[in-house]
Coordinates of C-alpha atoms in Angstrom, one line a residue:
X121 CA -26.0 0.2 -46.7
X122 CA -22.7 -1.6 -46.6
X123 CA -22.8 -5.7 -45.5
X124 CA -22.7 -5.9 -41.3
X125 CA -25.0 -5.6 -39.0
X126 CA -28.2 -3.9 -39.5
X127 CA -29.3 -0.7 -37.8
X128 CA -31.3 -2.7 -34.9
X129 CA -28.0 -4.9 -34.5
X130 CA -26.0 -1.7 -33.8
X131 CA -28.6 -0.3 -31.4
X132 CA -28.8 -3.7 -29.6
X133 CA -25.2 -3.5 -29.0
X134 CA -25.2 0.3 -28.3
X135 CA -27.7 -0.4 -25.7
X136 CA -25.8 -3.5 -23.9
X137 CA -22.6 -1.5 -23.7
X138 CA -23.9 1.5 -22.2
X139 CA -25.7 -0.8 -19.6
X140 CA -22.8 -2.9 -19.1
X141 CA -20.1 0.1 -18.8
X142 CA -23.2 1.5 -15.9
X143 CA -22.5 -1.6 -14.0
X144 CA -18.4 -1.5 -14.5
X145 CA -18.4 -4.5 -17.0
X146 CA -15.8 -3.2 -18.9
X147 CA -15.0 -6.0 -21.1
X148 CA -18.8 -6.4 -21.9
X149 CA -18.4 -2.8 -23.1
X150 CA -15.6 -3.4 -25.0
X151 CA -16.9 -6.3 -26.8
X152 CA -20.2 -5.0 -28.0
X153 CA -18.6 -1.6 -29.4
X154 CA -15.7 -4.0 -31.0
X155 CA -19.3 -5.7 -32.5
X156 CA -20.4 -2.8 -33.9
X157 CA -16.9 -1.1 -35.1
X158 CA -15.9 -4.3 -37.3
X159 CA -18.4 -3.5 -39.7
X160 CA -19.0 0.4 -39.1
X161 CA -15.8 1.3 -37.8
X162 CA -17.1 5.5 -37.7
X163 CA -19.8 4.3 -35.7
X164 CA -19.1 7.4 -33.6
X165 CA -21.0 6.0 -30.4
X166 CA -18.9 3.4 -30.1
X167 CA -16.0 5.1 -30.9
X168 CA -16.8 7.4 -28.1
X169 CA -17.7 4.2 -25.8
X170 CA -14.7 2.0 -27.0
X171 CA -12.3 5.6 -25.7
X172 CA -14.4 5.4 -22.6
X173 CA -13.1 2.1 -21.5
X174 CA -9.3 2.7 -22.6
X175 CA -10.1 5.8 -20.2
X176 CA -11.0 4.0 -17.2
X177 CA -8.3 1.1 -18.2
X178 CA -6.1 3.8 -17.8
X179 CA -5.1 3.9 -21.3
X180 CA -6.1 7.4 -21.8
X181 CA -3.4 7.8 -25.0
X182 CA -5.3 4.9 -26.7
X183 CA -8.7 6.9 -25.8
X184 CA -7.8 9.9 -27.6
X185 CA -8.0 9.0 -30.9
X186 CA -11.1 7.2 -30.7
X187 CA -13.1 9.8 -29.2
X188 CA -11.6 12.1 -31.5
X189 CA -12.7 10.4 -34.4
X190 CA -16.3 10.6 -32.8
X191 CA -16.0 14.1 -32.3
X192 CA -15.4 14.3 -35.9
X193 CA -18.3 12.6 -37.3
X194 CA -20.2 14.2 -34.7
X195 CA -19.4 17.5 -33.0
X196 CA -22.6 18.4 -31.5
X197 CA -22.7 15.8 -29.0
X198 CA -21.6 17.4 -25.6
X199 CA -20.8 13.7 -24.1
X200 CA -18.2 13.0 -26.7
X201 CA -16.5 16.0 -25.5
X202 CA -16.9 15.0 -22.0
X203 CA -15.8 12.1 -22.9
X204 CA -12.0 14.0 -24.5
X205 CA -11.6 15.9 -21.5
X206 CA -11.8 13.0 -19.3
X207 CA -9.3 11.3 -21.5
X208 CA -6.8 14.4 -21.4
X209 CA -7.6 14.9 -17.5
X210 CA -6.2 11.1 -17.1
X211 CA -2.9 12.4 -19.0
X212 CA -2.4 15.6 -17.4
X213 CA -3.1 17.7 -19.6
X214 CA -5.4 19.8 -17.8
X215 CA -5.4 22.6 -20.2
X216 CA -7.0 20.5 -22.8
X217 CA -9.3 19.1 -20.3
X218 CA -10.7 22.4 -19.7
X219 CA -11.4 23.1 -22.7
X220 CA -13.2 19.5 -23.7
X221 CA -15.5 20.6 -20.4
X222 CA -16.0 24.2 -21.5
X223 CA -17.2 22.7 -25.0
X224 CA -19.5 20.2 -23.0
X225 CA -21.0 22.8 -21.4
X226 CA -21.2 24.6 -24.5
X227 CA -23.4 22.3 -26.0
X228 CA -25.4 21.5 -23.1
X229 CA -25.6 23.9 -20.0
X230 CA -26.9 21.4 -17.5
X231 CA -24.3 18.8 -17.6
X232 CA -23.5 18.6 -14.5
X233 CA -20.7 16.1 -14.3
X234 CA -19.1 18.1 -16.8
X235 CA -19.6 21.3 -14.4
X236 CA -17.7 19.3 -11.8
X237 CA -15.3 17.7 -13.2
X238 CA -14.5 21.5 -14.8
X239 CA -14.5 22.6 -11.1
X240 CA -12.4 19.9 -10.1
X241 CA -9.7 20.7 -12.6
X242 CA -9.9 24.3 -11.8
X243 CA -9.0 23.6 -8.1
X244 CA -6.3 21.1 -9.1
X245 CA -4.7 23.6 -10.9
X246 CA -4.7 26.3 -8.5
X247 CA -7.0 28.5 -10.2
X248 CA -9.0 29.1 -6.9
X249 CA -11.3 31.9 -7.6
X250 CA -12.5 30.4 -10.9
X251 CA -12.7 26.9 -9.2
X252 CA -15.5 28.7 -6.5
X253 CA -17.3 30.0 -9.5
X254 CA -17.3 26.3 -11.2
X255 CA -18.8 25.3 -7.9
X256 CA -21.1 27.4 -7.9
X257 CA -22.3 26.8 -11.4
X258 CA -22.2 23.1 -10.3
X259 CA -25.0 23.3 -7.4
X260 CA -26.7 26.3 -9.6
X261 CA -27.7 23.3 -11.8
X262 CA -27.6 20.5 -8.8
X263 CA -28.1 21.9 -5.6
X264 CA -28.3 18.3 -3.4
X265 CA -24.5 17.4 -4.7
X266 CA -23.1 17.0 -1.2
X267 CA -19.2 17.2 -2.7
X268 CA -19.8 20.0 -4.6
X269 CA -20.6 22.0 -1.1
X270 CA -17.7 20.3 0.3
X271 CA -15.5 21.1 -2.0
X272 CA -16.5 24.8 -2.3
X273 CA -16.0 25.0 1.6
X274 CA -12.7 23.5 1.6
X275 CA -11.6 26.2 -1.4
X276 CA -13.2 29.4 0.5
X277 CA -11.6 28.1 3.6
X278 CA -8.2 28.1 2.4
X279 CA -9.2 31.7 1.1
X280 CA -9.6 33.0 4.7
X281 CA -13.4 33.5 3.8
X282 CA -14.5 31.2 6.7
X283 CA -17.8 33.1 6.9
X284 CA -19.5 31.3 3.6
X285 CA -17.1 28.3 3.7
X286 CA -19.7 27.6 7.1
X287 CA -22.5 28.4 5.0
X288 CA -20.9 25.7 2.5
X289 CA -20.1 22.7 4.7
X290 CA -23.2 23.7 6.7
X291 CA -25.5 22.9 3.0
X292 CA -23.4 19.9 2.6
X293 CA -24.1 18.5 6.0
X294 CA -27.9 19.2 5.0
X295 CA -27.5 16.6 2.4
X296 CA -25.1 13.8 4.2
X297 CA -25.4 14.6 8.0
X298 CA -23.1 12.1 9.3
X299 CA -19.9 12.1 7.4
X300 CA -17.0 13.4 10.0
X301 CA -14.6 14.9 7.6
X302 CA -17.4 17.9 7.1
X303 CA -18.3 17.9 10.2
X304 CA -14.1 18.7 11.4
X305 CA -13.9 21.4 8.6
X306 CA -17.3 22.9 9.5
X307 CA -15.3 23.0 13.3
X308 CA -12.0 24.1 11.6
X309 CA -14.0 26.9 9.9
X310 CA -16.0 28.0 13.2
X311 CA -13.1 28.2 14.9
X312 CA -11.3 30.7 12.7
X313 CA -14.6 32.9 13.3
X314 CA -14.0 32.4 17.0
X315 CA -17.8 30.8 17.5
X316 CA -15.6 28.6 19.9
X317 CA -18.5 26.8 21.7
X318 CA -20.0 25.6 18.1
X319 CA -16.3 24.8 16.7
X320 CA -15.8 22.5 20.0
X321 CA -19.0 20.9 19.5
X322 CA -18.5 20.2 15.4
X323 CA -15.0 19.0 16.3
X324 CA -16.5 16.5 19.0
X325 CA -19.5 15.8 16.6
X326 CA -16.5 14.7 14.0
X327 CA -15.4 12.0 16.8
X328 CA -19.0 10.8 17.5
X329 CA -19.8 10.3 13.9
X330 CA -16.5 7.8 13.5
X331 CA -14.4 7.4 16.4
X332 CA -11.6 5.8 14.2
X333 CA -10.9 9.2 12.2
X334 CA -7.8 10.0 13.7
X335 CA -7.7 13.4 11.6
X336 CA -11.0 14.7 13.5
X337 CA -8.9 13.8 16.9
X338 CA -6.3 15.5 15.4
X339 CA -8.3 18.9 14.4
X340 CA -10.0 18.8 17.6
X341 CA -6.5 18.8 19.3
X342 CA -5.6 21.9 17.1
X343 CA -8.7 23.5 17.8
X344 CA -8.1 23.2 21.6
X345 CA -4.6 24.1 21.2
X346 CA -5.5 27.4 19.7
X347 CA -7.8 28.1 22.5
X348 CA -4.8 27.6 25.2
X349 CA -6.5 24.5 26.0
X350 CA -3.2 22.6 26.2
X351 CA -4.3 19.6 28.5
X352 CA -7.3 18.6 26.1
X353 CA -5.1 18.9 23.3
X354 CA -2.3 16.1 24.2
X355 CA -5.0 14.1 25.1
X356 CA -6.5 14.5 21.7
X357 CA -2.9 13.9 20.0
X358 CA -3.0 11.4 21.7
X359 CA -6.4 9.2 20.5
X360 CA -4.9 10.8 16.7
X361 CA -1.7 9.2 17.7
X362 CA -3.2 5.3 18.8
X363 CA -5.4 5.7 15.6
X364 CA -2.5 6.7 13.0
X365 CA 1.2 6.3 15.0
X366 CA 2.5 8.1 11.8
X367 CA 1.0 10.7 11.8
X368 CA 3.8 13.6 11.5
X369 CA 1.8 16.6 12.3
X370 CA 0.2 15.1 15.8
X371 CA 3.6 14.3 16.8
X372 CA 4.9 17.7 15.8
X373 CA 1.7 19.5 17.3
X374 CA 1.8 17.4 20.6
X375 CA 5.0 18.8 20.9
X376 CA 4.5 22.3 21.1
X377 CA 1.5 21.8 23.6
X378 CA 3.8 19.9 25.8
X379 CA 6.7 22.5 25.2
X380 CA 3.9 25.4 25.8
X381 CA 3.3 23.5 29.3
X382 CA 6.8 23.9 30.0
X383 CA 7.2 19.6 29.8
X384 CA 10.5 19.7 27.7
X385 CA 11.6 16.3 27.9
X386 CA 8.4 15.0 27.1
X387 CA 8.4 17.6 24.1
X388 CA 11.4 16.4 23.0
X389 CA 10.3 13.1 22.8
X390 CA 7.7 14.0 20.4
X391 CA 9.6 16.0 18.4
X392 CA 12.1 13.7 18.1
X393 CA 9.4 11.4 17.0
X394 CA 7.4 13.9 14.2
X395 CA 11.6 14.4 12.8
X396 CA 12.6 10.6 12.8
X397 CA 9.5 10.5 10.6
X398 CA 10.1 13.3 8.4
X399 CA 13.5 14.2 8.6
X400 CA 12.5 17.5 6.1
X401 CA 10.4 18.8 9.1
X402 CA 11.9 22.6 9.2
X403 CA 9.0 23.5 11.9
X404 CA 9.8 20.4 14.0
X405 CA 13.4 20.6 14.1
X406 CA 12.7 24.7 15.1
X407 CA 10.9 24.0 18.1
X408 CA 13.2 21.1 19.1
X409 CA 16.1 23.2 18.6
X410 CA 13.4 26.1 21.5
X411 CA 13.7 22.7 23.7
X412 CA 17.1 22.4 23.6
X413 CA 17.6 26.4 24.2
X414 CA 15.4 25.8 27.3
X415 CA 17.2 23.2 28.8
X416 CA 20.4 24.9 29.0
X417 CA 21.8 22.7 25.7
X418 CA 22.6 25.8 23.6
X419 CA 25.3 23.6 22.2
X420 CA 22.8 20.7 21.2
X421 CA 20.8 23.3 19.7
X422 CA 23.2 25.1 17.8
X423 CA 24.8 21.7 16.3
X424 CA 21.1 20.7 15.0
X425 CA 20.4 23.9 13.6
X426 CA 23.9 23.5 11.4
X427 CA 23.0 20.1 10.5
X428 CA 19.7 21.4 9.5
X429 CA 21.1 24.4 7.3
X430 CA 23.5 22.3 5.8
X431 CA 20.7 20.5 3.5
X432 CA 18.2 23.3 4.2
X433 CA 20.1 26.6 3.9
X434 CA 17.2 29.0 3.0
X435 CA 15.7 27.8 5.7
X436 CA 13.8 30.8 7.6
X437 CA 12.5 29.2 10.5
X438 CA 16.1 27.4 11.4
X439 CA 18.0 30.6 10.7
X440 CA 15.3 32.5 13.2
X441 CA 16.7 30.0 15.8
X442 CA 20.2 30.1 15.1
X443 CA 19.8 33.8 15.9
X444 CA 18.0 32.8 19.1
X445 CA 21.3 30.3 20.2
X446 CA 23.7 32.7 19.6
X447 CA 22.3 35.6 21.8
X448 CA 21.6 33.2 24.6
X449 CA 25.4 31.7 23.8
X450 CA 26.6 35.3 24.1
X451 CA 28.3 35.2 20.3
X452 CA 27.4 38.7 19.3
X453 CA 30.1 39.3 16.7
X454 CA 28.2 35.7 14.8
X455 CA 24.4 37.2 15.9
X456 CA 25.7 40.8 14.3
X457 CA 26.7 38.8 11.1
X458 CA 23.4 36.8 10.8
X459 CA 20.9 39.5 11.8
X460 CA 22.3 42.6 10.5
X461 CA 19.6 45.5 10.5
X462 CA 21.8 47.4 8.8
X463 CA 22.9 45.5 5.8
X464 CA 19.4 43.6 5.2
X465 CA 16.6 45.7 6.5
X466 CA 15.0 47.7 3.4
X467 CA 12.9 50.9 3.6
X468 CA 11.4 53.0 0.7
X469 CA 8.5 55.9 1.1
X470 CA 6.7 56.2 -1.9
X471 CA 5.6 60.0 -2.5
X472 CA 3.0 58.6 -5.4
X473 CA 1.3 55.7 -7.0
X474 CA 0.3 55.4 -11.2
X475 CA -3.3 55.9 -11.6
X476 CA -3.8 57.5 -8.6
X477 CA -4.3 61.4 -7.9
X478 CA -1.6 61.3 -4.8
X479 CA -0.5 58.7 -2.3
X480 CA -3.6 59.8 -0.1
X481 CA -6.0 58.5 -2.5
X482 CA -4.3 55.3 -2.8
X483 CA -3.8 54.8 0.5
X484 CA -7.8 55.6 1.4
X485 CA -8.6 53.3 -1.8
X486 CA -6.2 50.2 -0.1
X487 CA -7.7 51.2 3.4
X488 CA -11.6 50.9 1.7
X489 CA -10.6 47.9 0.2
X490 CA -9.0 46.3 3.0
X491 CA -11.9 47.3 5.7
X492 CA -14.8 45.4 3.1
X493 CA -12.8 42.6 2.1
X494 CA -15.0 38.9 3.4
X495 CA -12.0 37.8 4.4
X496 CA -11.2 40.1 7.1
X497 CA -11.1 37.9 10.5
X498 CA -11.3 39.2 13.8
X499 CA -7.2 37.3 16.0
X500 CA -7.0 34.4 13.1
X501 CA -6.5 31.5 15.0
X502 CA -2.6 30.6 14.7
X503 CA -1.5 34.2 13.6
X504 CA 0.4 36.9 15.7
X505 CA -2.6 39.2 15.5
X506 CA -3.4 40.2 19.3
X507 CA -6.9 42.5 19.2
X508 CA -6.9 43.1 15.9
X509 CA -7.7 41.8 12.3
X510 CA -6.5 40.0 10.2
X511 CA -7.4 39.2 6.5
X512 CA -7.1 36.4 4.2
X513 CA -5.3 36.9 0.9
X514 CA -5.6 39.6 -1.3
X515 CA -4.3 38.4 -4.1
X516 CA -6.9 36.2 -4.6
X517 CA -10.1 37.5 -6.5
X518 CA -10.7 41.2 -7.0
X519 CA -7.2 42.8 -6.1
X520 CA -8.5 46.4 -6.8
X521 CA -6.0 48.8 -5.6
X522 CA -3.6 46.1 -4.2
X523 CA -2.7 45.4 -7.7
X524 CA -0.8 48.5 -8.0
X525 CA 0.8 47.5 -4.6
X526 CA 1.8 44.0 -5.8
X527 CA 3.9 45.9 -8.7
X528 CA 5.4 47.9 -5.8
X529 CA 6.6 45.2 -3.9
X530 CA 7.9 43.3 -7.2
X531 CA 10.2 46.1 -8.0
X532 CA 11.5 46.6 -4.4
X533 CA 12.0 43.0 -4.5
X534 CA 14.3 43.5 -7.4
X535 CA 16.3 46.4 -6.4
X536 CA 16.5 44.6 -3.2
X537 CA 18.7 41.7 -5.1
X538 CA 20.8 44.9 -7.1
X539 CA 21.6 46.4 -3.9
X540 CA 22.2 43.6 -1.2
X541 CA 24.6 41.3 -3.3
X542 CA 25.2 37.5 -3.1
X543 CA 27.2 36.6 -0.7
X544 CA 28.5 33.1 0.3
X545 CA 29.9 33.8 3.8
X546 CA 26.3 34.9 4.7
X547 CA 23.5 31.9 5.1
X548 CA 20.8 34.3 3.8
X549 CA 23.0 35.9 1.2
X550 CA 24.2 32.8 0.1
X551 CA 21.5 31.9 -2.5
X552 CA 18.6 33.3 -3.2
X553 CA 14.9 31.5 -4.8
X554 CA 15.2 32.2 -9.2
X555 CA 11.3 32.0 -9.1
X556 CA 9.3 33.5 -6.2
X557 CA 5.8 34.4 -5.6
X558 CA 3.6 37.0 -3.6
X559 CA 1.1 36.7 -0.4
X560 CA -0.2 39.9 0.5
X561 CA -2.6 40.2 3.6
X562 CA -3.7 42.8 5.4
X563 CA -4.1 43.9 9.6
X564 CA -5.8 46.3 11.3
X565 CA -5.1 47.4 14.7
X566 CA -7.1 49.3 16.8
X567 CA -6.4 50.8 20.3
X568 CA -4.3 47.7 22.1
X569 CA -4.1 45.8 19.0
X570 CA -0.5 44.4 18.8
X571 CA 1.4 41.4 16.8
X572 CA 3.5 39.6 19.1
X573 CA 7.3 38.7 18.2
X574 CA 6.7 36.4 15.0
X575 CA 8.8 35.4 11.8
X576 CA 7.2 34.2 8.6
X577 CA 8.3 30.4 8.3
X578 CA 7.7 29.4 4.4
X579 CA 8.9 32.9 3.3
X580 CA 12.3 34.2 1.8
X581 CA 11.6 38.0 2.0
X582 CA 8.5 39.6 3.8
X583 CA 7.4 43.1 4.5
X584 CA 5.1 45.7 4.9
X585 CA 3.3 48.5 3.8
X586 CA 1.9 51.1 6.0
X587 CA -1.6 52.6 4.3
X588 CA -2.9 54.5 7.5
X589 CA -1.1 55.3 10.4
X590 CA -2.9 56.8 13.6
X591 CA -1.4 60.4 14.5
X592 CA 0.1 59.9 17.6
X593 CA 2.3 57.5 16.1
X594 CA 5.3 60.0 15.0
X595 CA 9.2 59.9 15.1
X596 CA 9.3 63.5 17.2
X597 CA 7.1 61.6 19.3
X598 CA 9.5 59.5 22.6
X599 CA 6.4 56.7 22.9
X600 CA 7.5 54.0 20.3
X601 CA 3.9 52.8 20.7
X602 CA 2.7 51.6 17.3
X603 CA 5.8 51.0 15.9
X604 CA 7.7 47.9 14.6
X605 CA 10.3 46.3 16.0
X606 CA 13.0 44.0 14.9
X607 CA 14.7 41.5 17.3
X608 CA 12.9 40.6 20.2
X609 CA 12.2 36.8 19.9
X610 CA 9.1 35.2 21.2
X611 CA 8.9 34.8 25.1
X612 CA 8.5 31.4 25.0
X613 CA 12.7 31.2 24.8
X614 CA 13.3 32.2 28.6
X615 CA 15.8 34.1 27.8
X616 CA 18.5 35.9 29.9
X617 CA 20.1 37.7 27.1
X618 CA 19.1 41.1 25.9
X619 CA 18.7 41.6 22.5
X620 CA 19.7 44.1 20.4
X621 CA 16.7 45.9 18.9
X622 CA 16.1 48.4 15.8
X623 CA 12.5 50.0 15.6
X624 CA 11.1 51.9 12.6
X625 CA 8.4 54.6 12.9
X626 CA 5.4 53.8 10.6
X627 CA 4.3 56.2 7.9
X628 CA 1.8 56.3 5.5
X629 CA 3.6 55.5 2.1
X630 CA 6.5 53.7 4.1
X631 CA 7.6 50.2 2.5
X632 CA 9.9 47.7 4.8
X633 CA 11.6 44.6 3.3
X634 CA 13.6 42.5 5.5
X635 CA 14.3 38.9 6.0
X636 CA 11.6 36.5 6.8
X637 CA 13.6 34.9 9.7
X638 CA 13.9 38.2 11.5
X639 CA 12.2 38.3 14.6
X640 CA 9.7 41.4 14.8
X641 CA 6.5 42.3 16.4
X642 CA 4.1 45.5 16.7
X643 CA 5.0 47.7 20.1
X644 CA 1.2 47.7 21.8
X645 CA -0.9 50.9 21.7
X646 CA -3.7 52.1 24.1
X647 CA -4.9 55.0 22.3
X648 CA -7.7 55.4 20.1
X649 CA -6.5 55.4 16.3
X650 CA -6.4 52.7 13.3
X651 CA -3.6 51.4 12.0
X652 CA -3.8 49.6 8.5
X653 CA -0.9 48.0 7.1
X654 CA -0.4 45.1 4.5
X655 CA 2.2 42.5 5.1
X656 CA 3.7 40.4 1.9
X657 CA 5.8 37.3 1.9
X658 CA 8.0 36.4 -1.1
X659 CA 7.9 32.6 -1.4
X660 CA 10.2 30.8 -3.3
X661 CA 8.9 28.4 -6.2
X662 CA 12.2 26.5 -7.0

């Protein structure tokens, strides 16, 4: 063999950087792979060591080449791979990192940090479904890895599926009882099942665990406010508040309590407060601009919402108010221009669907898959369901039949833009997203199921697609129950002013595309019959 150190040399140093890199002596590391390298610089161990501690350095672009060189006199070794993605996942290049995991895993199907860190990529990039299965996989070959639960709760909670994202948190709390962040999800999740006495009590459990954790004050104060309990709320903004002053979304929440309570000048306060710090804060400035509407100050109101369209002019929930000020204000030649059924409302009966016999089957094939999707949530905390359901997205996962639907709505979308031009004297019309993207979910109403007067805040377009309609809602028919209606804004307003109103009859097949920041609701029915029908937003993405 060549002149350097002899074999036990190299697995002397081999073993003291391992032990020292265990113990975060990265120099120590360094200096025993340098060691090894000056006389057997292929040595691919310390190759693969040496790009370790450029890694955690955060010289990841020095790490590359080292552990590639590994790699290459050794590709069989799943930790050198590991190692790559690690290096790539410092960069960015998540792609790349994938893959280096995927090749770990490869080579060795129980490597569990490579599992996780695969998972943890996944959900970084969005890619939510296949980030539950990483996680999955993960506890498959770990089960007592408390953040892998808490992770996989957090991702099928944002999925709507609220049922196993319980089942997570509640495994994770098996394995580290007292942590308050799982605790105030596992409340968070509860809730949205409305299993109010256990949410209350995880939310409260959050506080006892670490009375400094001003997000669990926070959640708990959302979790009473969705229950109407308006009192306990402020008071729980209000512990969030003395914890974390900066906190944006306590300020902005404690507003809308005190504004629910009918305590405007205290709401405006607060409002004022969540806007000073976050000047962006379309919600904030909506519900300040409600205040204002309230106290008489339509002219206050309708000089913020202008400032606020200015720099924001797609902005749905200030245009939704601006509508609001000028039917209160009496200016219905400016409400006409701004909300004009005729010119922006949309509607299109499809008489059949691709790969389907007729629009029947379809419909009963969206209505099937609708009715057994987990997501499906008896009044969702926070939405405008009233006694009914409401489901979580169906984009996500298996789309089934909703796939089909998703290409109808695309190309409505686009002859939407062919037939309703730009146009610069109109604040919608003005501009419009280049890149958008679709959120379909679906309700089902039953007899007195309703949606109260709503609009859909982060959207640029929404609709909705009607795939059963019960048969007493008809157009021959002079009840309007069941129907949609455009116009009527939310009660909370006061208002004196009558609004002009335009309904549409629902019918199996029918497709409406309208504004987001058009007011609209579902007239209440008594009578026994279901009503299915899948709302979309279009979301802008530039």
């Amino acid at each position: 063999m060549p002149a350097g150190l002899r074999p036990v040399s190299i697995a002397r140093h081999l073993q003291r950087a391992q032990k020292s890199l265990r113990v975060g002596r990265l120099s120590q590391t360094e200096y025993h792979c340098r060691q090894i390298l000056g006389s057997h610089p292929d040595q691919p161990n310390a190759l693969n060591l040496l790009g370790v501690v450029a890694t955690l350095v955060g010289r990841a672009e020095q790490a590359l080449p080292l552990i590639q060189r590994a790699i290459a006199a050794r590709d069989n070794e799943p930790s050198f791979h590991f190692s790559l993605a690690n290096a790539f996942k410092a960069l960015g290049q998540l792609d790349h990192a994938l893959e280096g995991y995927r090749r770990a895993l490869a080579l060795k199907s129980n490597f569990v940090e490579a599992a996780f860190n695969l998972a943890n990529v996944l959900k970084e990039k969005g890619r939510t479904v296949d980030a539950v299965q990483a996680y999955r996989k993960v506890i498959e070959i770990q089960p007592n890895l408390f953040q892998a639960h808490a992770n996989l709760g957090h991702l099928l909670q944002a999925q709507h599926l609220y049922g196993q994202a319980v089942a997570a948190y509640r495994a994770a709390l098996e394995i580290e009882p007292n942590l308050a962040p799982t605790q105030s999800s596992l409340g968070n999740a509860l809730l949205a099942l409305d299993r109010h006495d256990e949410a209350l009590a995880a939310l409260r459990r959050a506080i006892e665990l670490d009375s400094e954790f001003a997000v669990g004050h926070y959640n708990l104060g959302a979790g009473l406010q969705a229950l109407s309990k308006n009192e306990d709320a402020i008071d729980a903004y209000g512990h969030a508040l003395a914890k974390e002053p900066g906190m944006v979304d306590a300020h902005y929440n404690l507003g809308c309590a005190l504004e629910t309570l009918g305590r405007l000048d205290e709401a405006a306060r607060a409002l004022e407060q969540a806007i000073s710090l976050n000047p962006d804060h379309a919600q904030a400035q909506f519900h300040l601009c409600g205040v204002l509407v309230r106290q008489g100050d339509s002219a206050g109101a309708l000089a913020l919402c202008d400032g606020f369209l200015q720099s924001h002019p797609r902005s749905t929930s200030m245009l939704a108010v601006k509508s609001v000020i000028l039917l209160e204000s009496g200016e219905r030649e400016a409400l006409g221009h701004v909300v004009d059924f005729d010119r922006l409302i949309r509607a299109r009966r499809f008489e059949s669907v691709p790969g389907f016999e007729n629009l029947s089957d379809f419909n009963r094939s969206l209505t099937d898959h609708v009715l057994s999707h987990p997501a499906l949530v008896y009044e969702l905390p926070g939405a405008a369901t009233s006694k009914g359901w409401h489901s979580g997205m169906l984009t996500l996962g298996e789309k089934g039949p909703v796939a089909e639907l998703e290409r109808m709505i695309e190309d409505m979308v686009l002859e939407y833009c062919r037939e309703v031009p730009l146009d610069p004297a109109h604040p919608f019309l003005a501009s419009r997203p280049e890149r958008w993207r679709l959120s379909i979910w679906a309700i089902v109403l039953d007899g007195q199921g309703y949606q109260v007067p709503h609009i859909h805040p982060s959207s640029w377009l929404s609709g909705v697609y009607y795939a059963a309609v019960p048969a007493f809602v008809t157009s021959a028919s002079d009840s309007k129950d069941g129907w949609i209606e455009f116009g009527q804004p939310k009660q909370d307003y006061d208002l004196s002013a009558k609004p002009e109103l335009r309904l549409f009859c629902p019918e199996e097949g029918l497709l409406l595309l309208f504004p987001s920041y058009f007011y609209h609701r579902t007239v209440p029915f008594d009578r026994e019959g279901r009503r299915i029908s899948l709302a979309f937003d279009v979301i802008p993405e530039d």
